[in-house]
Coordinates of C-alpha atoms in Angstrom, one line a residue:
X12 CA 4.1 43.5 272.4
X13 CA 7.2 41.7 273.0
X14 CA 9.2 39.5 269.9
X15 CA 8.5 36.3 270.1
X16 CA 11.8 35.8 268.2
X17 CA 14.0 37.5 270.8
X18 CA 12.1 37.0 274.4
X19 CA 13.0 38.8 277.1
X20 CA 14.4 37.9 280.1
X21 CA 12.1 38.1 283.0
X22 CA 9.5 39.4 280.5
X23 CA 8.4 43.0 280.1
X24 CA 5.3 45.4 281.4
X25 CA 3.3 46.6 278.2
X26 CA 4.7 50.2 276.6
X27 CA 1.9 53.1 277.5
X28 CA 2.0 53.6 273.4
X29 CA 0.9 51.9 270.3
X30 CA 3.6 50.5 268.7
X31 CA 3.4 52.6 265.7
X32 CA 3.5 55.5 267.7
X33 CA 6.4 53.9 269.8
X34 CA 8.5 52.5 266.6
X35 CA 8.4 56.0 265.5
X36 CA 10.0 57.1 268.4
X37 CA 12.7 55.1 269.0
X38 CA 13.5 55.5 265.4
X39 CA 13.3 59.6 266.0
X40 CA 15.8 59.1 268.6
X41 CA 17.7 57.1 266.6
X42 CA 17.7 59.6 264.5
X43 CA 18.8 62.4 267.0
X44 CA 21.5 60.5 268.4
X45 CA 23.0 59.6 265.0
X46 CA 23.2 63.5 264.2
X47 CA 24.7 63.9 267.6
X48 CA 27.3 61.1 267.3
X49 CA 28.6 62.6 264.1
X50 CA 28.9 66.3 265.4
X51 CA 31.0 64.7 268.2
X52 CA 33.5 63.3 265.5
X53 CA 33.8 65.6 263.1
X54 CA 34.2 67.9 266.0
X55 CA 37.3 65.9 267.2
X56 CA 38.5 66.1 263.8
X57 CA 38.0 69.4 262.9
X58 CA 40.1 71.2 266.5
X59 CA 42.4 68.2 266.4
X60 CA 43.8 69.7 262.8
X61 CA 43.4 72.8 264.2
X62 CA 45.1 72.4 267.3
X63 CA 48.1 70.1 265.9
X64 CA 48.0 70.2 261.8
X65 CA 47.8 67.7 259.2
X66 CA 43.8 67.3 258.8
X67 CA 44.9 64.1 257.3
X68 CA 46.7 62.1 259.8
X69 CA 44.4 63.5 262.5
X70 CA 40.8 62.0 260.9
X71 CA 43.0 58.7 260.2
X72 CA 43.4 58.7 263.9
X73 CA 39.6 59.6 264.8
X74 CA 38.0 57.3 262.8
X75 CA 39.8 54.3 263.1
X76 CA 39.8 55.1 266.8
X77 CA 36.0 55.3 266.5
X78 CA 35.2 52.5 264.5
X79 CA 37.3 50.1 266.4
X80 CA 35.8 51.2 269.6
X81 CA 32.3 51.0 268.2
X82 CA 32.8 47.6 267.8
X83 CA 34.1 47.0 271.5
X84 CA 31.0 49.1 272.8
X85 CA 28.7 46.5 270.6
X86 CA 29.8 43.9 272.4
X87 CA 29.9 45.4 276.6
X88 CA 26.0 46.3 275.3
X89 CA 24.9 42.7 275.9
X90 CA 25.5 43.0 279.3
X91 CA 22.4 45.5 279.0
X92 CA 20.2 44.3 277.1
X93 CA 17.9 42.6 279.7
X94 CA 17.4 45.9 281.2
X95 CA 17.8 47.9 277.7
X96 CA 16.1 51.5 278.8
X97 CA 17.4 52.0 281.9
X98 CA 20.9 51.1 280.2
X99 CA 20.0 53.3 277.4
X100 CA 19.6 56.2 279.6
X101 CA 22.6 55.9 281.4
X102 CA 24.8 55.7 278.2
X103 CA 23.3 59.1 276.5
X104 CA 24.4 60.6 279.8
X105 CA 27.4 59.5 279.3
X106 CA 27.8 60.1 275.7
X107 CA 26.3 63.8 276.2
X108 CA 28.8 64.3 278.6
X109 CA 32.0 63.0 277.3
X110 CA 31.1 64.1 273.5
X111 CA 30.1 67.3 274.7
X112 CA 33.1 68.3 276.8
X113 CA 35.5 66.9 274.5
X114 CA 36.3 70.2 272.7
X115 CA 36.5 72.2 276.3
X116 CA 38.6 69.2 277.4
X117 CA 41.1 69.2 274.0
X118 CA 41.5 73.0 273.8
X119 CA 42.0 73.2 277.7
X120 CA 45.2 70.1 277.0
X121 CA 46.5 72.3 274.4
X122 CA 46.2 75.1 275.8
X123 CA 48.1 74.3 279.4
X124 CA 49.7 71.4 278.8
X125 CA 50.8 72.1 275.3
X126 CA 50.0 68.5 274.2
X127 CA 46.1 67.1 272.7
X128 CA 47.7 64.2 271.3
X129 CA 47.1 62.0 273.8
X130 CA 43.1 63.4 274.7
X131 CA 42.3 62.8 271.1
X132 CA 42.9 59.6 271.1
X133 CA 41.4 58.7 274.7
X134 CA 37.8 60.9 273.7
X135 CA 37.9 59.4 270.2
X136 CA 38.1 55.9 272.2
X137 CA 35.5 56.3 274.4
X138 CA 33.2 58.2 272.3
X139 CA 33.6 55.0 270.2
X140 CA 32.4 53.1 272.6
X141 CA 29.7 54.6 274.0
X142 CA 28.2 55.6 270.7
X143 CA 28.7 51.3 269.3
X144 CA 26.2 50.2 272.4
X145 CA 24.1 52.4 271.2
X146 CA 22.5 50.3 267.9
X147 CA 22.1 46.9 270.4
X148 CA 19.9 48.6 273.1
X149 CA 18.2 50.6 270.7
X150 CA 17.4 46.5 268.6
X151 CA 16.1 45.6 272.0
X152 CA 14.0 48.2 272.5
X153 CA 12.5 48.5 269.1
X154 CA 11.9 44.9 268.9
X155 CA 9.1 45.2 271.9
X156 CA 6.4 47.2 270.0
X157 CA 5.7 44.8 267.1
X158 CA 6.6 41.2 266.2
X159 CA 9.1 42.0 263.1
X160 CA 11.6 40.6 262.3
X161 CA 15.2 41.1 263.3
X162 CA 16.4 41.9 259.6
X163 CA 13.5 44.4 259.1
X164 CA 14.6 46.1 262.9
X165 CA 18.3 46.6 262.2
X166 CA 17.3 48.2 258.3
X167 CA 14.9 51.0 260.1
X168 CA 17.6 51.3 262.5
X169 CA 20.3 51.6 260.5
X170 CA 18.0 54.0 257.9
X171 CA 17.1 56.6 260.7
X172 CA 21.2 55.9 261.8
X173 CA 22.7 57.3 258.5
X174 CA 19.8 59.8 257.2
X175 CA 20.6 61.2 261.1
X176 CA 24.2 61.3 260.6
X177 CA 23.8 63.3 257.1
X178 CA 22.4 66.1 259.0
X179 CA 24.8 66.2 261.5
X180 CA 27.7 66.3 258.6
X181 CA 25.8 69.4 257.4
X182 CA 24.8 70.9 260.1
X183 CA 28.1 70.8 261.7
X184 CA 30.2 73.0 259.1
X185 CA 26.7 74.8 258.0
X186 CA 24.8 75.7 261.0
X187 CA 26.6 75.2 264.3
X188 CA 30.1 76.9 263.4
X189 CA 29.1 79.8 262.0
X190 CA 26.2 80.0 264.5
X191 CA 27.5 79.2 267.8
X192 CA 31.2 78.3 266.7
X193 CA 32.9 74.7 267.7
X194 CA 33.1 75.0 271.8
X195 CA 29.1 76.3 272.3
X196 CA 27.9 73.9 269.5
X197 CA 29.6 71.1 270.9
X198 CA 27.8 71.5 274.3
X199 CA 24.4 72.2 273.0
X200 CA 25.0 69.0 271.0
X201 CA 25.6 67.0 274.4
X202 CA 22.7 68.9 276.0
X203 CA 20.4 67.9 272.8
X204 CA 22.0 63.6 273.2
X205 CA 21.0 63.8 277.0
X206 CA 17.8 65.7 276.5
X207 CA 16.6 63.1 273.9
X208 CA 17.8 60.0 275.3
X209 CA 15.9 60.5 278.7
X210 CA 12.7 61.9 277.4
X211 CA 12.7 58.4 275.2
X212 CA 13.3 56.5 278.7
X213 CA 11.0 58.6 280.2
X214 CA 8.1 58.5 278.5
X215 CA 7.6 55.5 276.2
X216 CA 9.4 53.0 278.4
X217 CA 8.5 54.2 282.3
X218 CA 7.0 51.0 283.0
X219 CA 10.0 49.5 282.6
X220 CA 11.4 52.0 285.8
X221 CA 11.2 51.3 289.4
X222 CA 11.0 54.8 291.4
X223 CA 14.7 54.5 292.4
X224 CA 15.8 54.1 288.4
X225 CA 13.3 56.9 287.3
X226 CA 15.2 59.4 290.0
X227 CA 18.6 58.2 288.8
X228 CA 18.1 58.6 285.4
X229 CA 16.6 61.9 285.9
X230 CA 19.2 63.4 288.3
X231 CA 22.1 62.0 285.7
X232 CA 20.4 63.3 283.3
X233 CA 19.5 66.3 284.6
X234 CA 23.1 67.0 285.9
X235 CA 24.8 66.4 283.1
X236 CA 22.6 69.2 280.9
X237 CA 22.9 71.4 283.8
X238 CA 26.8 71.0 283.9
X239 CA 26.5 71.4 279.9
X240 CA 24.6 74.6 279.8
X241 CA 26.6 76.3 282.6
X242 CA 29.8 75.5 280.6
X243 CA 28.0 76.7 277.3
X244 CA 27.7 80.2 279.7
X245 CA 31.1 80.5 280.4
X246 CA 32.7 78.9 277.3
X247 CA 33.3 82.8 276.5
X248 CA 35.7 83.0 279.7
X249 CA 37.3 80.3 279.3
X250 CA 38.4 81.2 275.6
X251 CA 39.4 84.4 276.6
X252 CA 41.9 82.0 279.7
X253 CA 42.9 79.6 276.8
X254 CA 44.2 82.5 274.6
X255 CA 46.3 83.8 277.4
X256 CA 47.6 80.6 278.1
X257 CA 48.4 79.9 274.0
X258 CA 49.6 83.5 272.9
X259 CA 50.7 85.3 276.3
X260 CA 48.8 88.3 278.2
X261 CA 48.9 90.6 275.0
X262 CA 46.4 89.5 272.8
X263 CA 44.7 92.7 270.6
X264 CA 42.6 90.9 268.3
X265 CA 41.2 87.6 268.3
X266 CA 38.1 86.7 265.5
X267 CA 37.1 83.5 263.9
X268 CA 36.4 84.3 259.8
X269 CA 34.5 81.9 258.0
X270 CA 37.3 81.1 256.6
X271 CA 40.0 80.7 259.9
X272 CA 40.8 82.4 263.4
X273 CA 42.9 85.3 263.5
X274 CA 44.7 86.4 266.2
X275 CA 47.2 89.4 266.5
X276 CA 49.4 89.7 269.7
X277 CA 51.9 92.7 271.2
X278 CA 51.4 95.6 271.7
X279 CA 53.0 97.5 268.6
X280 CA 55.6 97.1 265.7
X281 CA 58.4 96.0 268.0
X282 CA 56.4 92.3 269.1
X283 CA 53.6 91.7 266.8
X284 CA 52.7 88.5 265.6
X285 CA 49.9 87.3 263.7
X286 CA 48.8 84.0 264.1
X287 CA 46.1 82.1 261.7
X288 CA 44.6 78.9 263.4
X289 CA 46.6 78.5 265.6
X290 CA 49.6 78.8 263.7
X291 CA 52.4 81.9 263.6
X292 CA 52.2 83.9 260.3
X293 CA 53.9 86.8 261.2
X294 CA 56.5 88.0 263.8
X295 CA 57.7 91.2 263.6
X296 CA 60.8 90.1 264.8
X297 CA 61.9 88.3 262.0
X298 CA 59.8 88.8 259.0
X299 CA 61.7 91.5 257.4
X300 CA 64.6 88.8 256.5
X301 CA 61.5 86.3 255.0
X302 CA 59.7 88.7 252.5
X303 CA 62.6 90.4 251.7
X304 CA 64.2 87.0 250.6
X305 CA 60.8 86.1 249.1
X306 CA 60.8 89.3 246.8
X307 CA 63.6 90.5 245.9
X308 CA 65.0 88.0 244.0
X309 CA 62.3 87.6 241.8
X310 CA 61.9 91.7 241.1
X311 CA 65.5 91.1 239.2
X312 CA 64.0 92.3 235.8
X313 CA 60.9 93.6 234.5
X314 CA 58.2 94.0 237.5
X315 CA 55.4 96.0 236.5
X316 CA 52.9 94.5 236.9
X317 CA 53.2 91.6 240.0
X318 CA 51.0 89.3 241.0
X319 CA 51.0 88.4 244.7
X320 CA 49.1 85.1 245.4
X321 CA 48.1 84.8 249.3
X322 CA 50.4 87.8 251.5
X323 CA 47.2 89.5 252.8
X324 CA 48.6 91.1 255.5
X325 CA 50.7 93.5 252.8
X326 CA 54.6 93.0 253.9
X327 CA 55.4 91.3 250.7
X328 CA 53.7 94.2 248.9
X329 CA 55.3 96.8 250.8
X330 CA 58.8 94.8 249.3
X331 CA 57.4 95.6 246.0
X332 CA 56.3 98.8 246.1
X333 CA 59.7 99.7 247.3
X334 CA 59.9 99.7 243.0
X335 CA 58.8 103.2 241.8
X336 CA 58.4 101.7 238.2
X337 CA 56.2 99.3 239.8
X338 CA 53.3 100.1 238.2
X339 CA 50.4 97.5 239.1
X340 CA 50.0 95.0 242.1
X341 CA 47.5 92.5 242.6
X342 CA 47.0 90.7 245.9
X343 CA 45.0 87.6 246.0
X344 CA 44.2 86.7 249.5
X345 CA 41.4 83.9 250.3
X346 CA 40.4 85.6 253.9
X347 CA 39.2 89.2 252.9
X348 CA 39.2 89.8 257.1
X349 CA 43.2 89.3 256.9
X350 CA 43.1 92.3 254.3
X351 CA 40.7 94.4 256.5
X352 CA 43.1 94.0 259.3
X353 CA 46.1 94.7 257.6
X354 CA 44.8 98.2 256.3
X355 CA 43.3 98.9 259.9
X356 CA 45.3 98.0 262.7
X357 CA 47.8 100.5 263.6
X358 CA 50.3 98.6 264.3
X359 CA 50.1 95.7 261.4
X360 CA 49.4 98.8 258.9
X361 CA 52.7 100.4 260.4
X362 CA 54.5 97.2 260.1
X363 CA 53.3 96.8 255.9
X364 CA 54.0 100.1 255.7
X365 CA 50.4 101.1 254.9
X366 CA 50.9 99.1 251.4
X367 CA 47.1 99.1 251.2
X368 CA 47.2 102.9 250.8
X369 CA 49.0 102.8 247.9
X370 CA 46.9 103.5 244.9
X371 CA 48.9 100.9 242.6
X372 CA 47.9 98.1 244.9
X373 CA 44.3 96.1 244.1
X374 CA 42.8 93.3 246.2
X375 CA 41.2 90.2 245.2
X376 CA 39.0 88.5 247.8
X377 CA 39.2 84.6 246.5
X378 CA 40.8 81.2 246.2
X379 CA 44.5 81.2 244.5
X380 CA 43.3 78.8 242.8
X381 CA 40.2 79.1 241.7
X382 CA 41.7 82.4 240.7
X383 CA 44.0 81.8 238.4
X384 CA 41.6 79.4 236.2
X385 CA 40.0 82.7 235.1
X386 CA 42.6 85.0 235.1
X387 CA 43.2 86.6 231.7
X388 CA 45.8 89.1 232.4
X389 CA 50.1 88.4 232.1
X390 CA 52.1 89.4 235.2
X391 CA 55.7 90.0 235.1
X392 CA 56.4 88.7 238.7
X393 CA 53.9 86.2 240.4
X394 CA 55.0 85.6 244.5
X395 CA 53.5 82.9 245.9
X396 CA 53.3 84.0 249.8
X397 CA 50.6 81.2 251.1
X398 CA 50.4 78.9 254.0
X399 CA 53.1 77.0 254.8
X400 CA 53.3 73.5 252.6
X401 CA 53.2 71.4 254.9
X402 CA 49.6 72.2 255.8
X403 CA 47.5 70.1 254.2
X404 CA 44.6 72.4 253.5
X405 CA 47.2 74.3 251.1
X406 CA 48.2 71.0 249.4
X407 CA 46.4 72.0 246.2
X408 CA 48.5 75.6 246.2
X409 CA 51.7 73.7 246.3
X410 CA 50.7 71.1 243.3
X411 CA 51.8 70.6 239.6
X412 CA 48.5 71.8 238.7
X413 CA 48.7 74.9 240.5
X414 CA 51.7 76.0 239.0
X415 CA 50.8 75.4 235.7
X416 CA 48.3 77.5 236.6
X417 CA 50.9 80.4 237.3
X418 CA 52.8 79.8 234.3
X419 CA 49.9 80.7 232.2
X420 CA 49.7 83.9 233.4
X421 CA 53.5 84.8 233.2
X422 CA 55.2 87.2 230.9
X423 CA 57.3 84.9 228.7
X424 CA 60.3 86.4 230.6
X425 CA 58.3 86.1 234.0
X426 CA 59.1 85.0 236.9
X427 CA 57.8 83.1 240.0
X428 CA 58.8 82.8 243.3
X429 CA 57.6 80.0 246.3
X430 CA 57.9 79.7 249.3
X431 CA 58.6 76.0 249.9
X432 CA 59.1 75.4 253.9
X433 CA 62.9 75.3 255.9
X434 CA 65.1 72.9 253.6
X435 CA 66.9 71.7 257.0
X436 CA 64.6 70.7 259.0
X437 CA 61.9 69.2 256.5
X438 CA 63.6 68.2 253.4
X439 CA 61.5 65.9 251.4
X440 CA 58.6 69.1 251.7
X441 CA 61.0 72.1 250.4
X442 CA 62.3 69.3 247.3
X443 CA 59.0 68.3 246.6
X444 CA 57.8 71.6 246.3
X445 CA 60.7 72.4 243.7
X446 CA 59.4 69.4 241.8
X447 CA 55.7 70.6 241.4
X448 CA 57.3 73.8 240.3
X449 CA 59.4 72.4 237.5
X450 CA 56.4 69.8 236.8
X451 CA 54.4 72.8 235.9
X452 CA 56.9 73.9 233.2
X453 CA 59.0 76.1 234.7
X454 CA 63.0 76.1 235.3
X455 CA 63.8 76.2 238.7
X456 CA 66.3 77.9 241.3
X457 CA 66.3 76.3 245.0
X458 CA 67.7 78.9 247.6
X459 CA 67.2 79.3 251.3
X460 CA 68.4 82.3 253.8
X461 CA 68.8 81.8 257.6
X462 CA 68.8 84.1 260.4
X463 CA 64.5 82.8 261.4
X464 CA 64.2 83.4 264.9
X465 CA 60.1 81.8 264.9
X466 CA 59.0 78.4 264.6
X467 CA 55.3 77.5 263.3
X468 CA 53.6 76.9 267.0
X469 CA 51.4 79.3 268.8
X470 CA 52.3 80.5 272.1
X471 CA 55.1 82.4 273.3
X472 CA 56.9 79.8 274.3
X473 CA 56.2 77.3 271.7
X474 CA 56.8 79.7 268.7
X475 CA 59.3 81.3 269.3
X476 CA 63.3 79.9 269.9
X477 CA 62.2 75.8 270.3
X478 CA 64.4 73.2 270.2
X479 CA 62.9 72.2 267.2
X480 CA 62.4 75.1 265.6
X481 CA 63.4 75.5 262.1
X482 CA 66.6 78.1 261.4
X483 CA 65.8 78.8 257.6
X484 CA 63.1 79.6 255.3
X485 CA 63.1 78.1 251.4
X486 CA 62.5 79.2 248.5
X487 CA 61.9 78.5 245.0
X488 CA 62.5 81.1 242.2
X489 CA 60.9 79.6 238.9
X490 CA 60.8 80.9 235.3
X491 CA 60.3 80.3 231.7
X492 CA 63.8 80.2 230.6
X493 CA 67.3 79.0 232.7
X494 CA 66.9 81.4 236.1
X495 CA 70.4 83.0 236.4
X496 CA 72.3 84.6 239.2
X497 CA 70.4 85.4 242.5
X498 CA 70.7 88.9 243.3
X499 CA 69.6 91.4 246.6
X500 CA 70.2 94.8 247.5
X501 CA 73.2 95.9 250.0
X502 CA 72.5 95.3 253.7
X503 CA 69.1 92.4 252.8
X504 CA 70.0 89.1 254.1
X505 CA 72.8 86.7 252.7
X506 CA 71.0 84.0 250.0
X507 CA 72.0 81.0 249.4
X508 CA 72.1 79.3 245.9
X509 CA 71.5 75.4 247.2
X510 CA 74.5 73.4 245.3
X511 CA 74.9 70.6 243.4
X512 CA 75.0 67.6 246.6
X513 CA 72.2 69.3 248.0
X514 CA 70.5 69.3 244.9
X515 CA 71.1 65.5 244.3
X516 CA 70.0 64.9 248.1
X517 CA 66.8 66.6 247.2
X518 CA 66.3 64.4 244.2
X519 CA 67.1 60.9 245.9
X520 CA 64.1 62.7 249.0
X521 CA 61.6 63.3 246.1
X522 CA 62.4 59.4 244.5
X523 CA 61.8 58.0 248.0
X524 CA 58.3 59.5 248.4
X525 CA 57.0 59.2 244.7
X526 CA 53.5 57.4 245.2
X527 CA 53.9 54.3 243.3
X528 CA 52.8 54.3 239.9
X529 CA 52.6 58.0 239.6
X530 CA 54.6 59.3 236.6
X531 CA 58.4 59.2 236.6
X532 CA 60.1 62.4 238.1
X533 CA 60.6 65.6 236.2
X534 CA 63.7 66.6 238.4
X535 CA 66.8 67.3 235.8
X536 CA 70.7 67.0 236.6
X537 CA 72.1 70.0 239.1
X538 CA 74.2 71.5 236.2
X539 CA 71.1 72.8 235.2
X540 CA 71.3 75.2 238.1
X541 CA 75.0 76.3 237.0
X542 CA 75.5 80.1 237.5
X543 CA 75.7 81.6 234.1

């Protein structure tokens, strides 16, 4: 029965359902297509962070995308609404194909054209759009099985809209990743949209169809979850073609953890590198001159027992154990597939010096953080080798908190050492970092060593020798009382003591990019950092 409150042009045949039975379907597929929607954008979210960093920025960038284009899509749906199922049909194609592809279609920009930028925001657009005409045809349609009132419409509507799009939030990170993984679950996800929107079409409203519609709809349809389910076939292939493309013809190991994707490339000690999503970890060309900055500054002293926080794949432990009165270390490493690797793989095993061999070495499969809260035992050295700061995942491991954390667990002649990103090419991140270290009560000493042939990228072209590749790595070496001279062994690279105008540089960085009414800063005058 038709609304008497919001006719319809031309008038309408009677639905072949009662309209309980027909509310209840259009709400189901409300339902479905809500779920779907949501997949889709947490999807574009989730690769774009992936595939170019800052999680952040990138769902700033989908969802105001989205939600502007919703409402553009809102308003082209009037031009539909006087023949609502047939239009509806038509845009779940669409959606199912656009939504369903994206991820082929962003991984397949980043992978050859080295740029995803630009297809994120063009899928989040149009995804947008498509999924804001949705609610208006779906008003129309419901509104033709009983005579209730628009207010009473849009609350069902919108009801069966958000409960759908709580199970899609969930079933994204909880049942499609770890069961299909992103590509596969983002093409059954399309397949499902298309699947659900033409069966609706289909079978409640086919009075609605002349012959010619009913075929159009159903080859559309039907094309779009063929084209879906033959991509979902050969999504395997065209990982295996994307990986070439991103890390060169000599990837050995490629796995996605439930905690990241790991991927080693080369062929032995002389050109490995180790890559976690998407980003370079390790290159064995260069990262003698990082972890032997990283530790060996800090081992000046007592260093029995060290604490390694992160450094799973055991090259800052095989620095340590280079100690024979080393007596205990401790590696905390989130991924325990990172550890696995590093005691298995010839080559990355050869590279740590088979560390995890070592019977004074003991790994902890966990979160830094989470770590620390319940640690009980005092460390003479704590090295902090975790992601790099600038990703925002790892904010949490670079904060105040953390560090106060660290200090908790330190010998009172401890000592800690961070590292805190390239001071020269990202300044405001390696002072910042210093800050959180001295905000967590600890005395501070900045230093940086150069000689980094690797940037962050993957690909062998983007990660290694770029324009914009940073030229230094930074550190921070932190303790309980004033940190005094900086000292390595004969032949390890040159350090660097940062001095007093670079120090004051810092400071000014840190003032610029204080959140506004968070608590003065706890930086102190460069003569702190006086050699003794």
């Amino acid at each position: 029965m038709i609304d008497q409150q919001m006719p319809l042009r031309g008038g309408a045949p009677p639905l072949p359902v009662r309209p309980r039975t027909g509310r209840f379907l259009v709400l189901a597929v409300v339902f479905i297509c809500a779920a779907c929607g949501l997949v889709y954008e947490l999807e574009l979210v989730a690769l774009a962070s992936y595939l170019i960093g800052d999680s952040v920025t990138q769902a700033s960038v989908v969802l105001s995308v989205m939600v502007f284009a919703m409402g553009i899509g809102s308003l082209l749906a009037k031009r539909l609404r006087t023949r609502a199922a047939v239009g509806f049909g038509l845009l779940e194609a669409a959606l199912a194909l656009v939504g369903g592809s994206s991820a082929l279609v962003l991984y397949a920009s980043f992978a050859w054209l080295g740029e995803s930028r630009y297809a994120l925001v063009g899928f989040s657009l149009a995804i947008g759009v498509l999924i804001g005409a949705e609610i208006p045809l779906l008003m129309t349609l419901i509104q033709r099985f009983d005579r209730q009132d628009a207010g009473g419409a849009v609350a069902d509507l919108f009801a069966a809209d958000y409960v759908g799009a709580l199970v899609g939030g969930l079933a994204f990170p909880f049942l499609l990743l770890p069961m299909t993984g992103q590509l596969t679950g983002t093409l059954v996800t399309g397949a499902v949209n298309a699947a659900a929107g033409l069966a609706l079409v289909l079978w409640v409203f086919r009075r609605d169809l002349n012959p010619r519609t009913r075929w159009l709809l159903v080859v559309v349809n039907g094309a779009v979850i063929a084209l879906l389910a033959t991509a979902s076939v050969l999504v395997d292939d065209f990982e295996r073609a994307a990986r070439r493309a991103v890390y060169g013809d000599e990837v050995r190991v490629a796995v996605q953890t439930d905690v990241q994707e790991i991927v080693l490339t080369g062929p032995g000690r002389g050109s490995l590198d180790l890559y976690l999503d998407g980003r370079l970890r390790v290159s064995s060309r260069d990262e003698h001159r990082f972890h032997e900055a990283l530790v060996h500054p800090a081992m000046k002293g007592a260093h029995r027992r060290v604490l390694i926080l992160g450094g799973g794949d055991g090259l800052a432990a095989r620095e340590v154990l280079r100690y024979p009165d080393v007596t205990s270390v401790v590696v905390v490493e989130l991924d325990p597939a990172v550890t696995r690797l590093a005691r298995t793989d010839p080559a990355l095993s050869g590279l740590n010096g088979h560390a995890y061999e070592d019977p004074r070495l003991t790994t902890v499969a966990g979160d830094a953080f989470t770590w620390l809260r319940a640690a009980h035992d005092r460390y003479d050295v704590v090295i902090s080798d975790l992601p790099d700061p600038g990703i925002t995942a790892s904010t949490k491991l670079y904060a105040a908190e953390f560090y106060g954390l660290v200090a908790g667990v330190l010998e009172p002649d401890g000592r800690l050492v961070v590292h805190a990103g390239p001071p020269s090419s990202r300044p405001t991140t390696f002072w910042t970092v210093e800050a959180s270290v001295r905000a967590g009560g600890l005395a501070t000493r900045p230093y940086r060593v150069d000689g980094r042939l690797t940037g962050f990228a993957a690909g062998p072209d983007r990660a290694t020798d770029g324009g914009d590749a940073p030229r230094d790595w930074g550190f921070v070496l932190g303790a309980r009382k004033a940190v005094g001279r900086l000292g390595m062994d004969p032949g390890a690279p040159a350090l660097r003591t940062l001095g007093e105008r670079e120090l004051l540089a810092g400071w000014r960085a840190v003032e610029r990019v204080r959140q506004p009414g968070a608590l003065p800063s706890t930086l102190v005058h460069p003569r702190y950092w006086e050699e003794p």
